[in-house]
Coordinates of C-alpha atoms and ligand atoms in Angstrom, one line a residue:
M1 CA 106.6 264.4 60.9
R2 CA 103.7 267.3 61.1
R3 CA 102.0 268.4 64.6
Q4 CA 98.4 269.1 64.8
T5 CA 98.9 272.6 66.6
S6 CA 95.1 274.3 67.9
M7 CA 96.6 277.9 68.7
D8 CA 94.0 280.4 69.6
T9 CA 91.3 277.7 68.4
G10 CA 89.5 274.9 69.8
C11 CA 91.9 275.2 73.1
L12 CA 89.2 278.0 74.5
S13 CA 86.2 276.0 74.1
S14 CA 84.8 275.1 77.2
M15 CA 84.0 270.8 77.2
N16 CA 82.3 268.5 79.2
I17 CA 84.4 265.4 79.6
T18 CA 84.2 263.1 82.4
G19 CA 86.5 264.2 85.5
T20 CA 86.2 267.8 84.7
S21 CA 84.3 268.1 87.6
Q22 CA 86.6 266.2 90.0
A23 CA 89.3 268.2 88.9
R24 CA 87.9 271.1 89.8
S25 CA 86.9 270.0 92.8
F26 CA 90.2 269.2 94.0
A27 CA 91.9 271.6 92.7
G28 CA 89.4 274.2 94.4
Q29 CA 89.5 276.5 91.2
L30 CA 87.6 276.7 88.1
P31 CA 90.1 275.9 84.9
T32 CA 90.4 278.4 82.2
H33 CA 91.5 276.5 79.5
R34 CA 91.6 273.0 78.4
C35 CA 94.7 272.1 76.5
F36 CA 92.1 269.8 74.3
A37 CA 90.7 271.3 71.2
S38 CA 87.5 270.0 70.2
S39 CA 88.5 268.8 67.2
S40 CA 90.7 266.6 69.0
I41 CA 88.4 265.5 72.0
Q42 CA 87.7 262.2 70.1
A43 CA 91.6 261.5 69.4
L44 CA 91.8 262.0 73.1
K45 CA 88.9 259.4 73.8
S46 CA 90.3 256.9 71.9
S47 CA 94.2 257.4 73.1
Q48 CA 95.1 255.0 75.4
H49 CA 97.8 256.9 76.3
V50 CA 96.2 260.2 77.9
S51 CA 92.9 260.6 79.4
F52 CA 90.8 262.5 82.5
G53 CA 92.2 260.4 85.2
V54 CA 90.7 260.8 88.7
K55 CA 93.8 258.5 90.2
S56 CA 96.3 261.2 90.2
L57 CA 94.4 264.5 91.6
V58 CA 93.0 261.9 94.8
L59 CA 96.7 261.3 95.1
R60 CA 97.6 264.5 94.7
N61 CA 95.2 265.9 97.2
K62 CA 96.2 263.6 99.7
G63 CA 100.0 265.0 99.7
K64 CA 101.6 261.6 98.7
R65 CA 104.1 261.3 96.0
F66 CA 102.9 259.1 92.7
R67 CA 103.2 255.5 93.6
R68 CA 103.2 253.6 90.1
R69 CA 101.8 250.6 91.6
L70 CA 98.8 252.0 92.0
G71 CA 98.8 252.7 88.3
A72 CA 100.5 255.1 86.0
L73 CA 99.7 258.4 86.6
Q74 CA 97.3 259.9 84.0
V75 CA 97.9 262.7 82.3
V76 CA 95.6 265.6 83.5
C77 CA 96.0 268.8 80.9
Q78 CA 94.7 271.8 83.0
D79 CA 95.4 275.5 83.3
F80 CA 94.3 277.1 86.1
P81 CA 93.2 281.0 86.2
R82 CA 95.6 283.8 86.1
P83 CA 95.9 284.6 90.1
P84 CA 95.0 288.1 91.7
L85 CA 98.4 290.1 91.6
E86 CA 97.5 293.2 91.2
N87 CA 97.3 294.3 95.2
T88 CA 101.0 293.1 95.6
I89 CA 103.1 295.9 96.5
N90 CA 105.5 294.9 93.9
F91 CA 103.1 294.2 91.3
L92 CA 102.0 298.4 92.1
E93 CA 105.4 299.3 92.5
A94 CA 106.5 297.8 88.7
G95 CA 103.3 299.5 87.9
Q96 CA 104.3 303.2 89.0
L97 CA 107.1 302.6 87.2
S98 CA 105.5 302.2 83.9
S99 CA 103.3 304.6 84.7
F100 CA 106.4 307.0 84.9
F101 CA 106.9 307.0 81.5
R102 CA 103.6 307.5 79.9
N103 CA 102.8 309.9 82.6
S104 CA 106.0 311.7 81.7
E105 CA 106.4 315.4 80.4
Q106 CA 106.0 314.2 76.6
P107 CA 109.8 315.5 74.8
T108 CA 109.3 318.8 73.0
K109 CA 112.6 317.3 70.8
P110 CA 112.4 313.2 71.1
L111 CA 116.1 311.8 72.0
Q112 CA 116.7 309.3 69.6
V113 CA 118.7 306.3 71.3
V114 CA 120.2 303.5 69.6
I115 CA 119.8 300.2 71.5
A116 CA 122.0 297.1 70.8
G117 CA 120.2 293.7 71.0
A118 CA 116.9 293.0 71.4
G119 CA 116.4 290.3 74.0
L120 CA 114.4 291.3 76.7
A121 CA 116.0 293.9 78.2
G122 CA 116.4 295.8 75.0
L123 CA 113.0 295.3 74.0
S124 CA 112.1 296.6 77.6
T125 CA 114.4 299.6 77.5
A126 CA 112.6 300.3 73.9
K127 CA 109.6 300.1 75.0
Y128 CA 109.2 302.2 77.9
L129 CA 111.5 304.9 76.1
A130 CA 108.6 304.3 72.9
D131 CA 106.4 305.1 75.8
A132 CA 108.1 308.3 77.4
G133 CA 107.9 310.1 74.3
H134 CA 111.4 308.9 72.6
K135 CA 112.1 306.9 69.8
P136 CA 114.5 304.2 70.0
I137 CA 115.8 302.6 67.5
L138 CA 116.7 299.0 68.3
L139 CA 119.2 296.9 66.5
E140 CA 119.8 292.9 67.0
A141 CA 122.3 290.9 65.1
R142 CA 120.3 287.8 64.5
D143 CA 117.8 287.4 62.3
V144 CA 115.4 286.5 65.0
L145 CA 113.7 289.0 67.8
G146 CA 114.6 287.6 72.2
G147 CA 118.3 286.5 72.9
K148 CA 117.5 283.6 75.2
I149 CA 114.1 283.5 74.3
A150 CA 114.6 283.3 70.9
A151 CA 113.1 280.2 69.0
W152 CA 113.0 278.9 65.8
K153 CA 110.1 276.4 63.0
D154 CA 111.8 273.2 61.6
E155 CA 110.6 272.6 58.7
D156 CA 107.7 270.4 59.9
G157 CA 106.6 273.7 61.2
D158 CA 107.5 272.8 65.4
W159 CA 109.3 275.2 66.9
Y160 CA 112.8 274.7 69.2
E161 CA 113.9 277.2 71.6
T162 CA 117.0 278.5 73.5
G163 CA 115.5 277.9 76.8
L164 CA 112.5 276.3 78.4
H165 CA 111.4 279.2 80.2
I166 CA 108.5 280.0 83.0
F167 CA 107.1 282.8 84.1
F168 CA 106.2 283.3 87.7
G169 CA 103.7 285.2 90.4
A170 CA 106.5 287.0 91.7
Y171 CA 107.8 288.6 88.1
P172 CA 105.2 291.9 88.8
N173 CA 107.4 293.8 85.6
I174 CA 107.3 291.1 83.4
Q175 CA 102.7 291.0 84.7
N176 CA 102.7 294.8 84.1
L177 CA 104.3 294.2 81.2
F178 CA 102.0 291.2 79.6
G179 CA 98.8 293.6 80.8
E180 CA 100.1 296.5 79.4
L181 CA 100.2 294.5 76.0
G182 CA 96.7 293.5 76.5
I183 CA 98.0 289.6 76.8
N184 CA 97.4 288.0 80.0
D185 CA 95.4 285.4 78.6
R186 CA 99.0 284.2 76.6
L187 CA 100.1 282.7 80.0
Q188 CA 99.1 279.4 80.8
W189 CA 99.1 279.6 84.8
K190 CA 99.6 275.7 86.0
E191 CA 98.5 274.2 90.0
H192 CA 100.2 275.9 92.7
S193 CA 103.3 273.2 93.1
M194 CA 106.5 272.0 92.6
I195 CA 107.0 268.8 91.9
F196 CA 110.2 266.6 91.8
A197 CA 111.6 263.7 90.3
M198 CA 112.5 260.5 92.9
P199 CA 116.3 259.5 92.2
N200 CA 116.3 256.3 94.3
K201 CA 112.7 255.2 93.3
P202 CA 112.9 255.7 89.6
G203 CA 109.3 256.8 87.9
E204 CA 108.1 258.3 91.1
F205 CA 107.9 261.8 91.9
S206 CA 107.7 263.8 95.4
R207 CA 105.6 267.5 95.2
F208 CA 105.3 270.8 97.3
D209 CA 101.7 271.8 97.3
F210 CA 100.8 275.4 98.3
P211 CA 97.2 275.2 99.4
E212 CA 95.3 278.1 98.6
T213 CA 93.7 279.0 101.4
L214 CA 97.0 279.8 103.1
P215 CA 98.6 283.7 103.3
A216 CA 101.9 283.7 102.3
P217 CA 104.6 282.6 103.9
L218 CA 102.2 280.3 105.9
N219 CA 101.5 278.2 102.1
G220 CA 105.3 277.8 101.5
I221 CA 105.9 276.4 105.3
W222 CA 102.5 274.6 105.1
A223 CA 104.2 273.0 101.5
I224 CA 107.2 272.1 103.1
L225 CA 105.9 270.5 106.4
R226 CA 103.5 268.6 104.3
N227 CA 106.5 266.9 102.4
N228 CA 107.9 263.7 104.2
E229 CA 109.5 262.6 101.3
M230 CA 112.2 264.6 100.6
L231 CA 113.4 266.0 104.3
T232 CA 113.0 264.0 107.3
W233 CA 111.5 266.1 110.1
P234 CA 114.7 266.8 111.7
E235 CA 115.7 267.9 108.4
K236 CA 113.7 270.0 108.3
V237 CA 114.2 271.8 111.9
K238 CA 118.0 272.3 111.2
F239 CA 117.2 273.8 108.0
A240 CA 114.9 276.1 109.3
L241 CA 117.2 276.9 112.1
G242 CA 119.5 277.8 109.4
L243 CA 117.5 279.9 107.8
L244 CA 116.8 281.7 111.3
P245 CA 119.3 284.8 110.6
A246 CA 118.0 285.1 107.1
M247 CA 114.5 286.3 108.3
V248 CA 116.0 288.1 111.0
G249 CA 118.5 289.6 109.1
G250 CA 116.4 290.6 106.1
Q251 CA 118.2 292.7 102.7
A252 CA 121.7 293.5 104.6
Y253 CA 121.9 289.5 105.7
V254 CA 121.3 288.3 102.3
E255 CA 123.8 290.7 100.9
A256 CA 126.6 289.8 102.8
Q257 CA 126.0 286.0 102.2
D258 CA 127.5 286.7 98.4
G259 CA 130.7 285.2 100.0
F260 CA 129.5 281.9 100.4
T261 CA 128.7 278.8 98.0
V262 CA 125.2 277.3 98.6
S263 CA 127.6 274.4 100.0
E264 CA 129.6 276.6 102.3
W265 CA 126.9 278.5 103.7
M266 CA 124.9 275.1 104.3
K267 CA 128.0 273.8 106.3
K268 CA 128.5 277.1 108.5
Q269 CA 124.6 276.8 109.2
G270 CA 124.6 273.4 110.4
V271 CA 122.2 271.7 107.7
P272 CA 122.7 268.3 107.1
D273 CA 123.8 267.8 103.5
R274 CA 121.3 265.5 102.7
V275 CA 119.0 268.5 102.5
N276 CA 121.9 270.1 100.3
D277 CA 121.7 266.6 97.9
E278 CA 117.9 266.7 97.9
V279 CA 116.6 270.1 97.9
F280 CA 119.2 272.8 96.6
I281 CA 121.7 270.7 93.6
A282 CA 117.6 271.1 91.6
M283 CA 117.2 274.6 92.7
S284 CA 121.0 275.7 91.8
K285 CA 120.5 274.1 88.4
A286 CA 117.6 275.7 87.8
L287 CA 118.4 278.7 89.4
N288 CA 121.5 278.9 87.5
F289 CA 122.8 276.1 85.8
I290 CA 125.8 275.2 88.3
N291 CA 125.6 273.2 91.3
P292 CA 125.8 274.3 94.9
D293 CA 129.2 274.4 95.6
E294 CA 129.9 276.8 93.2
L295 CA 126.3 278.8 93.3
S296 CA 126.4 282.2 95.5
M297 CA 123.9 281.8 98.5
Q298 CA 123.1 285.4 98.1
C299 CA 121.3 283.8 95.1
I300 CA 118.9 281.1 96.7
L301 CA 118.4 283.4 99.4
I302 CA 117.1 285.9 96.8
A303 CA 114.7 283.4 95.4
L304 CA 113.2 282.4 98.4
N305 CA 112.4 285.4 99.6
R306 CA 111.3 286.8 96.3
F307 CA 109.0 283.5 95.8
L308 CA 107.6 282.9 99.2
Q309 CA 107.0 286.7 100.3
E310 CA 103.9 286.8 98.2
K311 CA 101.5 284.4 97.9
H312 CA 101.0 283.8 94.5
G313 CA 104.9 284.1 94.0
S314 CA 105.9 280.5 93.3
K315 CA 102.8 280.4 91.3
M316 CA 104.3 279.2 87.5
A317 CA 102.7 279.8 84.1
F318 CA 104.2 278.4 80.0
L319 CA 103.8 281.1 77.9
D320 CA 100.9 280.0 75.4
G321 CA 103.6 279.4 72.5
N322 CA 106.7 280.1 71.0
P323 CA 108.3 283.9 72.4
P324 CA 109.3 285.7 69.5
E325 CA 106.1 286.1 68.4
R326 CA 103.7 285.5 71.5
L327 CA 105.9 287.9 73.3
C328 CA 108.3 290.0 71.4
M329 CA 106.4 290.8 68.4
P330 CA 103.8 292.7 70.6
I331 CA 106.5 294.5 72.1
V332 CA 108.1 295.3 68.8
D333 CA 104.5 296.7 67.8
H334 CA 103.9 298.5 70.5
V335 CA 107.5 300.7 69.8
R336 CA 106.8 300.6 66.2
S337 CA 103.1 301.5 66.5
L338 CA 104.5 305.0 68.5
G339 CA 107.3 305.5 65.8
G340 CA 110.5 303.5 67.2
E341 CA 112.1 301.3 64.5
V342 CA 113.3 297.2 65.3
R343 CA 116.3 296.1 62.7
L344 CA 117.2 292.8 62.9
N345 CA 120.7 291.4 60.7
S346 CA 122.4 294.7 62.6
R347 CA 124.9 293.3 64.1
I348 CA 127.4 296.1 66.2
Q349 CA 130.7 295.4 65.4
K350 CA 132.9 298.8 67.0
I351 CA 131.2 301.6 69.6
E352 CA 133.3 304.5 68.2
L353 CA 134.1 307.1 70.3
N354 CA 134.4 310.9 70.0
P355 CA 137.4 312.8 71.0
D356 CA 136.1 313.5 74.5
G357 CA 135.4 309.4 75.2
T358 CA 131.6 309.8 74.6
V359 CA 130.1 307.4 71.3
K360 CA 130.4 308.9 68.0
H361 CA 128.0 306.4 66.4
F362 CA 127.9 302.5 66.8
A363 CA 129.7 301.2 63.4
L364 CA 127.5 297.7 61.7
T365 CA 129.4 294.6 60.3
D366 CA 127.5 295.8 57.0
G367 CA 129.7 299.0 57.5
T368 CA 126.6 301.5 58.0
Q369 CA 127.4 304.1 61.1
I370 CA 124.2 304.6 63.7
T371 CA 124.4 307.9 65.5
G372 CA 121.7 308.5 68.4
D373 CA 121.3 310.6 71.1
A374 CA 122.1 308.4 73.6
Y375 CA 123.2 304.5 73.1
V376 CA 122.4 301.4 75.2
F377 CA 124.2 298.1 74.6
A378 CA 121.4 295.3 75.9
T379 CA 123.6 292.4 74.7
P380 CA 124.9 289.9 77.1
V381 CA 127.6 291.3 79.4
D382 CA 130.1 288.7 77.2
I383 CA 129.6 290.4 74.2
L384 CA 129.7 294.0 76.0
K385 CA 133.0 293.2 77.3
L386 CA 134.8 292.1 73.9
L387 CA 133.4 295.1 72.5
V388 CA 134.1 297.9 75.2
P389 CA 136.8 300.3 73.3
Q390 CA 140.2 300.4 75.0
E391 CA 139.9 303.8 75.6
W392 CA 137.0 303.0 78.6
K393 CA 138.9 299.4 79.7
E394 CA 140.7 301.3 82.6
I395 CA 137.4 302.7 84.3
S396 CA 136.9 300.5 87.6
Y397 CA 132.4 300.1 85.8
F398 CA 134.2 298.6 83.3
K399 CA 136.5 296.9 84.5
K400 CA 134.6 294.8 87.2
L401 CA 132.5 293.8 84.3
E402 CA 135.4 290.6 83.5
K403 CA 134.2 289.1 87.0
L404 CA 131.3 288.5 84.9
V405 CA 131.1 285.3 83.1
G406 CA 128.2 283.6 80.5
V407 CA 127.7 280.1 81.9
P408 CA 126.7 277.2 79.4
V409 CA 123.6 275.9 79.2
I410 CA 122.0 273.7 76.5
N411 CA 118.2 272.9 75.5
V412 CA 117.0 269.6 74.6
H413 CA 114.1 269.1 72.4
I414 CA 112.9 265.1 71.6
W415 CA 109.8 264.2 70.2
F416 CA 108.9 260.8 70.6
D417 CA 106.3 258.4 68.6
R418 CA 104.0 257.9 71.4
K419 CA 102.3 260.1 74.1
L420 CA 104.2 259.7 77.6
K421 CA 102.3 259.0 80.5
N422 CA 104.7 259.9 83.3
T423 CA 104.5 263.3 82.9
Y424 CA 102.2 266.0 84.0
D425 CA 100.7 269.6 83.0
H426 CA 104.0 271.2 84.7
L427 CA 107.3 271.9 84.9
L428 CA 109.7 269.3 87.0
F429 CA 112.4 268.7 88.1
S430 CA 114.3 265.8 87.2
R431 CA 117.2 265.9 89.7
S432 CA 119.2 264.1 87.7
S433 CA 123.4 264.8 87.6
L434 CA 122.7 265.7 83.8
L435 CA 119.5 267.4 83.7
S436 CA 117.9 270.2 85.3
V437 CA 114.2 271.0 84.9
Y438 CA 112.2 269.4 82.2
A439 CA 108.6 269.8 80.8
D440 CA 105.9 267.7 78.2
M441 CA 105.8 270.8 75.9
S442 CA 103.2 268.4 73.7
V443 CA 100.6 268.8 77.3
T444 CA 101.9 272.3 79.1
C445 CA 102.1 274.4 76.0
K446 CA 98.7 275.3 73.7
E447 CA 101.0 275.9 70.4
Y448 CA 103.1 272.9 70.6
Y449 CA 100.3 270.8 72.0
D450 CA 99.9 267.4 70.6
P451 CA 97.6 264.5 71.4
N452 CA 99.3 261.4 70.2
R453 CA 102.9 262.6 70.6
S454 CA 105.1 263.6 73.5
M455 CA 108.2 266.3 73.5
L456 CA 109.7 266.7 76.2
E457 CA 111.8 270.2 76.4
L458 CA 114.8 269.3 78.6
V459 CA 117.4 272.1 80.4
F460 CA 120.8 269.9 80.0
A461 CA 122.8 271.3 82.9
P462 CA 125.9 271.8 84.2
A463 CA 126.9 271.8 80.9
E464 CA 130.6 272.5 80.8
E465 CA 131.8 270.1 80.2
W466 CA 129.3 268.8 77.5
V467 CA 129.0 272.1 75.4
G468 CA 131.7 271.0 73.3
R469 CA 130.2 267.6 72.3
S470 CA 128.0 266.4 69.4
D471 CA 124.2 266.6 69.4
T472 CA 124.2 262.8 69.4
E473 CA 126.2 262.5 72.4
I474 CA 123.9 264.4 74.0
I475 CA 120.7 263.2 73.0
E476 CA 122.2 259.3 74.2
A477 CA 123.2 260.4 77.9
T478 CA 119.6 262.2 77.9
M479 CA 118.0 259.5 77.4
Q480 CA 119.9 257.1 79.6
E481 CA 118.7 259.8 82.5
L482 CA 115.0 259.5 80.6
A483 CA 115.1 255.9 81.3
K484 CA 115.2 256.6 85.3
L485 CA 112.6 259.2 84.5
F486 CA 110.6 256.9 82.7
P487 CA 111.2 253.4 83.3
D488 CA 107.8 251.6 82.2
E489 CA 108.5 254.0 78.8
I490 CA 111.6 254.8 77.5
A491 CA 114.6 252.7 77.4
A492 CA 118.2 254.0 76.5
D493 CA 118.5 251.8 73.5
Q494 CA 114.9 253.1 72.2
S495 CA 113.6 249.3 72.9
K496 CA 110.7 251.2 74.3
A497 CA 109.6 254.8 73.1
K498 CA 111.1 255.8 69.5
I499 CA 113.2 259.2 69.1
L500 CA 110.7 260.3 66.0
K501 CA 113.5 263.8 65.9
Y502 CA 115.8 266.3 68.1
H503 CA 116.8 269.5 67.9
V504 CA 119.6 270.7 70.6
V505 CA 120.5 274.0 71.5
K506 CA 123.7 275.1 72.7
T507 CA 124.4 278.7 74.7
P508 CA 127.6 278.5 75.6
R509 CA 127.8 282.0 77.5
S510 CA 123.9 282.4 78.7
V511 CA 123.3 284.3 81.7
Y512 CA 126.2 285.5 84.0
K513 CA 127.6 282.2 86.1
T514 CA 126.2 284.0 89.9
I515 CA 129.4 282.4 92.0
P516 CA 130.5 284.4 95.1
D517 CA 131.5 287.8 95.3
C518 CA 129.8 288.8 91.8
E519 CA 127.0 291.3 93.0
P520 CA 129.5 293.9 93.6
C521 CA 130.3 293.8 89.8
R522 CA 127.0 294.5 88.5
P523 CA 126.7 297.6 86.6
L524 CA 123.8 300.4 87.1
Q525 CA 122.3 300.8 84.3
R526 CA 124.0 304.8 84.0
S527 CA 127.6 304.3 82.9
P528 CA 130.0 307.0 83.8
I529 CA 130.0 307.5 80.1
E530 CA 127.9 310.4 79.4
G531 CA 125.2 309.2 77.0
F532 CA 125.8 304.9 77.1
Y533 CA 123.9 303.0 79.0
L534 CA 123.4 299.2 79.5
A535 CA 120.8 297.0 80.1
G536 CA 120.6 293.3 80.7
D537 CA 119.9 290.8 83.0
Y538 CA 123.7 290.9 84.5
T539 CA 123.3 294.7 85.4
K540 CA 122.1 296.1 88.9
Q541 CA 118.6 294.9 89.7
K542 CA 116.9 293.3 92.8
Y543 CA 116.1 290.2 90.2
L544 CA 118.0 287.3 89.4
A545 CA 119.1 286.4 85.9
S546 CA 115.7 286.3 84.9
M547 CA 113.5 287.5 82.3
E548 CA 112.0 289.4 85.2
G549 CA 115.8 290.5 85.6
A550 CA 115.9 291.5 81.8
V551 CA 113.3 293.3 82.0
L552 CA 113.2 295.7 85.0
S553 CA 116.7 296.5 83.8
G554 CA 115.3 297.7 80.8
K555 CA 112.9 300.0 82.2
L556 CA 115.7 301.0 85.2
C557 CA 118.0 302.2 81.7
A558 CA 115.3 304.0 80.0
Q559 CA 114.2 305.5 83.9
S560 CA 117.8 307.0 83.8
V561 CA 117.7 308.2 79.9
V562 CA 114.8 310.4 80.2
E563 CA 116.1 311.6 83.9
D564 CA 119.0 312.6 81.7
Y565 CA 116.9 314.6 79.2
K566 CA 118.2 317.8 79.5
M567 CA 122.1 316.9 79.5
L568 CA 121.5 314.5 76.7
S569 CA 119.6 317.0 74.8
R570 CA 122.1 319.8 75.7
R571 CA 125.1 317.7 74.2
S572 CA 123.3 317.1 70.4
L573 CA 122.8 320.3 70.2
K574 CA 126.3 321.2 70.8
S575 CA 127.3 318.6 68.7
L576 CA 125.1 319.6 66.1
Q577 CA 126.9 323.2 66.6
S578 CA 130.4 322.3 65.9
E579 CA 129.3 320.7 63.1
V580 CA 127.8 324.0 61.6
P581 CA 130.7 325.6 59.6
V582 CA 131.1 329.0 61.1
A583 CA 130.4 332.2 58.5
S584 CA 133.2 334.5 58.4
Ligands
FAD601 C1 118.2 277.2 78.7 C2 117.1 278.5 79.9 C3 116.3 278.7 80.3 C4 115.9 280.1 81.0 N1 115.1 279.4 81.7 C5 114.3 280.9 82.1 C6 113.1 280.8 83.0 O1 112.2 279.6 83.6 N2 112.9 282.0 83.7 C7 113.7 283.2 83.5 O2 113.5 283.7 84.2 N3 115.4 283.2 83.0 C8 114.9 282.3 82.2 N4 116.4 282.0 82.1 C9 117.0 283.4 81.6 C10 116.3 284.1 80.6 O3 115.6 283.9 79.7 C11 117.1 285.7 80.5 O4 117.6 285.9 81.8 C12 116.6 286.7 79.4 O5 115.9 286.5 78.5 C13 118.0 287.7 79.7 O6 117.3 288.5 78.6 P1 118.2 289.9 78.1 O7 118.1 290.8 77.4 O8 119.1 290.7 79.2 O9 119.6 289.2 77.5 P2 119.8 288.4 76.0 O10 118.4 287.6 75.8 O11 120.8 287.6 75.8 O12 119.7 289.8 74.7 C14 120.5 290.1 73.9 C15 120.8 290.2 72.3 O13 121.8 290.8 72.3 C16 122.3 290.3 71.0 N5 123.2 291.0 70.8 C17 124.7 290.2 70.6 N6 125.3 290.6 70.2 C18 125.1 292.0 69.8 C19 125.4 292.8 68.8 N7 127.2 293.4 68.3 N8 125.0 293.9 68.1 C20 123.2 293.8 68.2 N9 122.9 292.7 68.8 C21 123.7 291.5 69.7 C22 121.8 289.1 71.0 O14 121.2 288.4 70.0 C23 120.8 288.7 71.6 O15 118.8 289.1 71.0 C24 116.8 281.2 80.9 C25 117.5 280.7 80.3 C26 118.3 280.3 79.3 C27 119.4 280.3 78.4

């Protein structure tokens, strides 16, 4: 099967299709992008499965859940304008950190900084070091950029990804990065809502709609108060009372909750179990691919704090195509344009040391040795732990890493023979026991757009028991869950929608498992070894293990290197002098 794609072409053309005006007035915003290429209009008009439906918009406007008895949900494909993020404190702070690099004094002798790992953390480190006038040499083990946002093209030209990725308004460093690279238009912003499937009512959804007219946190409070399908009023009141200490106690309180799992904390605060079941299982799985009986409560409180304190904090966007080309390549081009290097297929096998315990060079699997003035490890924490030299193992900074362990997760893609109707142009919380979030990428993402067939991308979590099983078993289990989400359209035995093909991407060790008491083990970017630094979503930064966390960690790492410029230059000079033979 070869899908028609509409990347960078007709998608941006404006169209006049019945329903547009209703969509605008209900949403209260002018859509900037419609997912329909002009060449596809005819196909759309004749399609029985996709149409611009007013019905679902009316329901949405009333804040009701989608009721199948009123007719199947009509898939409305619509992007929203980029929200005004520029004036938030967090955005300005992140922008200031970016300008620190551009405005820092140009080094007389640029440092050569060797970086292991071209995920977002390594790419960000390289970008900001290059901005500060230094020369990063970024070495990636695999033949693809991006690490956990890596993606591959199959023989039909269809992309499949390591993970379904969502960008939030409350990602100030990512939002700055997109602006700095001139690629703001690559984020497809969706309606400000969170949409949850209703397990007890197969095929139905319940939503939290954040009104445009209210400031934060009132828009979030309004969204919660207006939803009466998932939580009853007494449950909402008890939950709010439970959260009160977090609101009053601020950051100190949030940090102190790292000792509790989400379930323990809910019990301690007298929050009914049903709140946990209705909301926090879905949230825990979306945040860290584990259940609330394992996740640290600190993680939830940080997320609530970040997402609810800004008006557009919880607004979501999809990248408009595959991450390696649409996000990583612009960073690589930028780094190269400033004299940096990015090399694929360059796996670091060993960190070789000098007699004083500092890094001598990185030894690659192909036998080459790469030397620099400073060294950065931006690999996942599990890889770093394998490569920490014996001599460093007893240093508490490295010893504490033992507590940080990557959590397994599986990303499933299924291409169907038809356009599914019971879906939406947004991220959906499945609330199934096996699945976390999912999206019909043939609707949400320009490059994956297809007017005739759906491609569901689903995060399968918790995956501990599944990561060792075969793809066929995983697809069978996924289909059973999908039959509940699409009761009219999908049956586990494929007697309804047929699978055209699938891809399963397993990540046995993904982001670190945020169980209680991990926070003190997260390392600062500057290590106790002179000239050796860490970057990665697991390192110390105020965002969770996320794309935002990875980019921020790269910035903080680059900042440490820039601040250490004099020390690093001195060290390099010394080692050069020791290599020069002394004249007799
Ligand atoms: C299924 C899934 C869904 C997700 N969804 C979201 C989401 O919606 N929103 C969000 O913000 N975050 C999400 N995340 C998390 C996000 O992807 C990560 O937090 C982030 O990408 C991590 O970036 P990183 O650079 O720290 O690490 P990585 O991306 O893991 O990068 C590390 C790099 O190091 C390389 N490497 C490893 N060993 C070596 C070696 N020996 N030598 C050289 N290179 C090496 C790796 O190949 C890799 O490229 C998701 C993750 C997954 C798996």
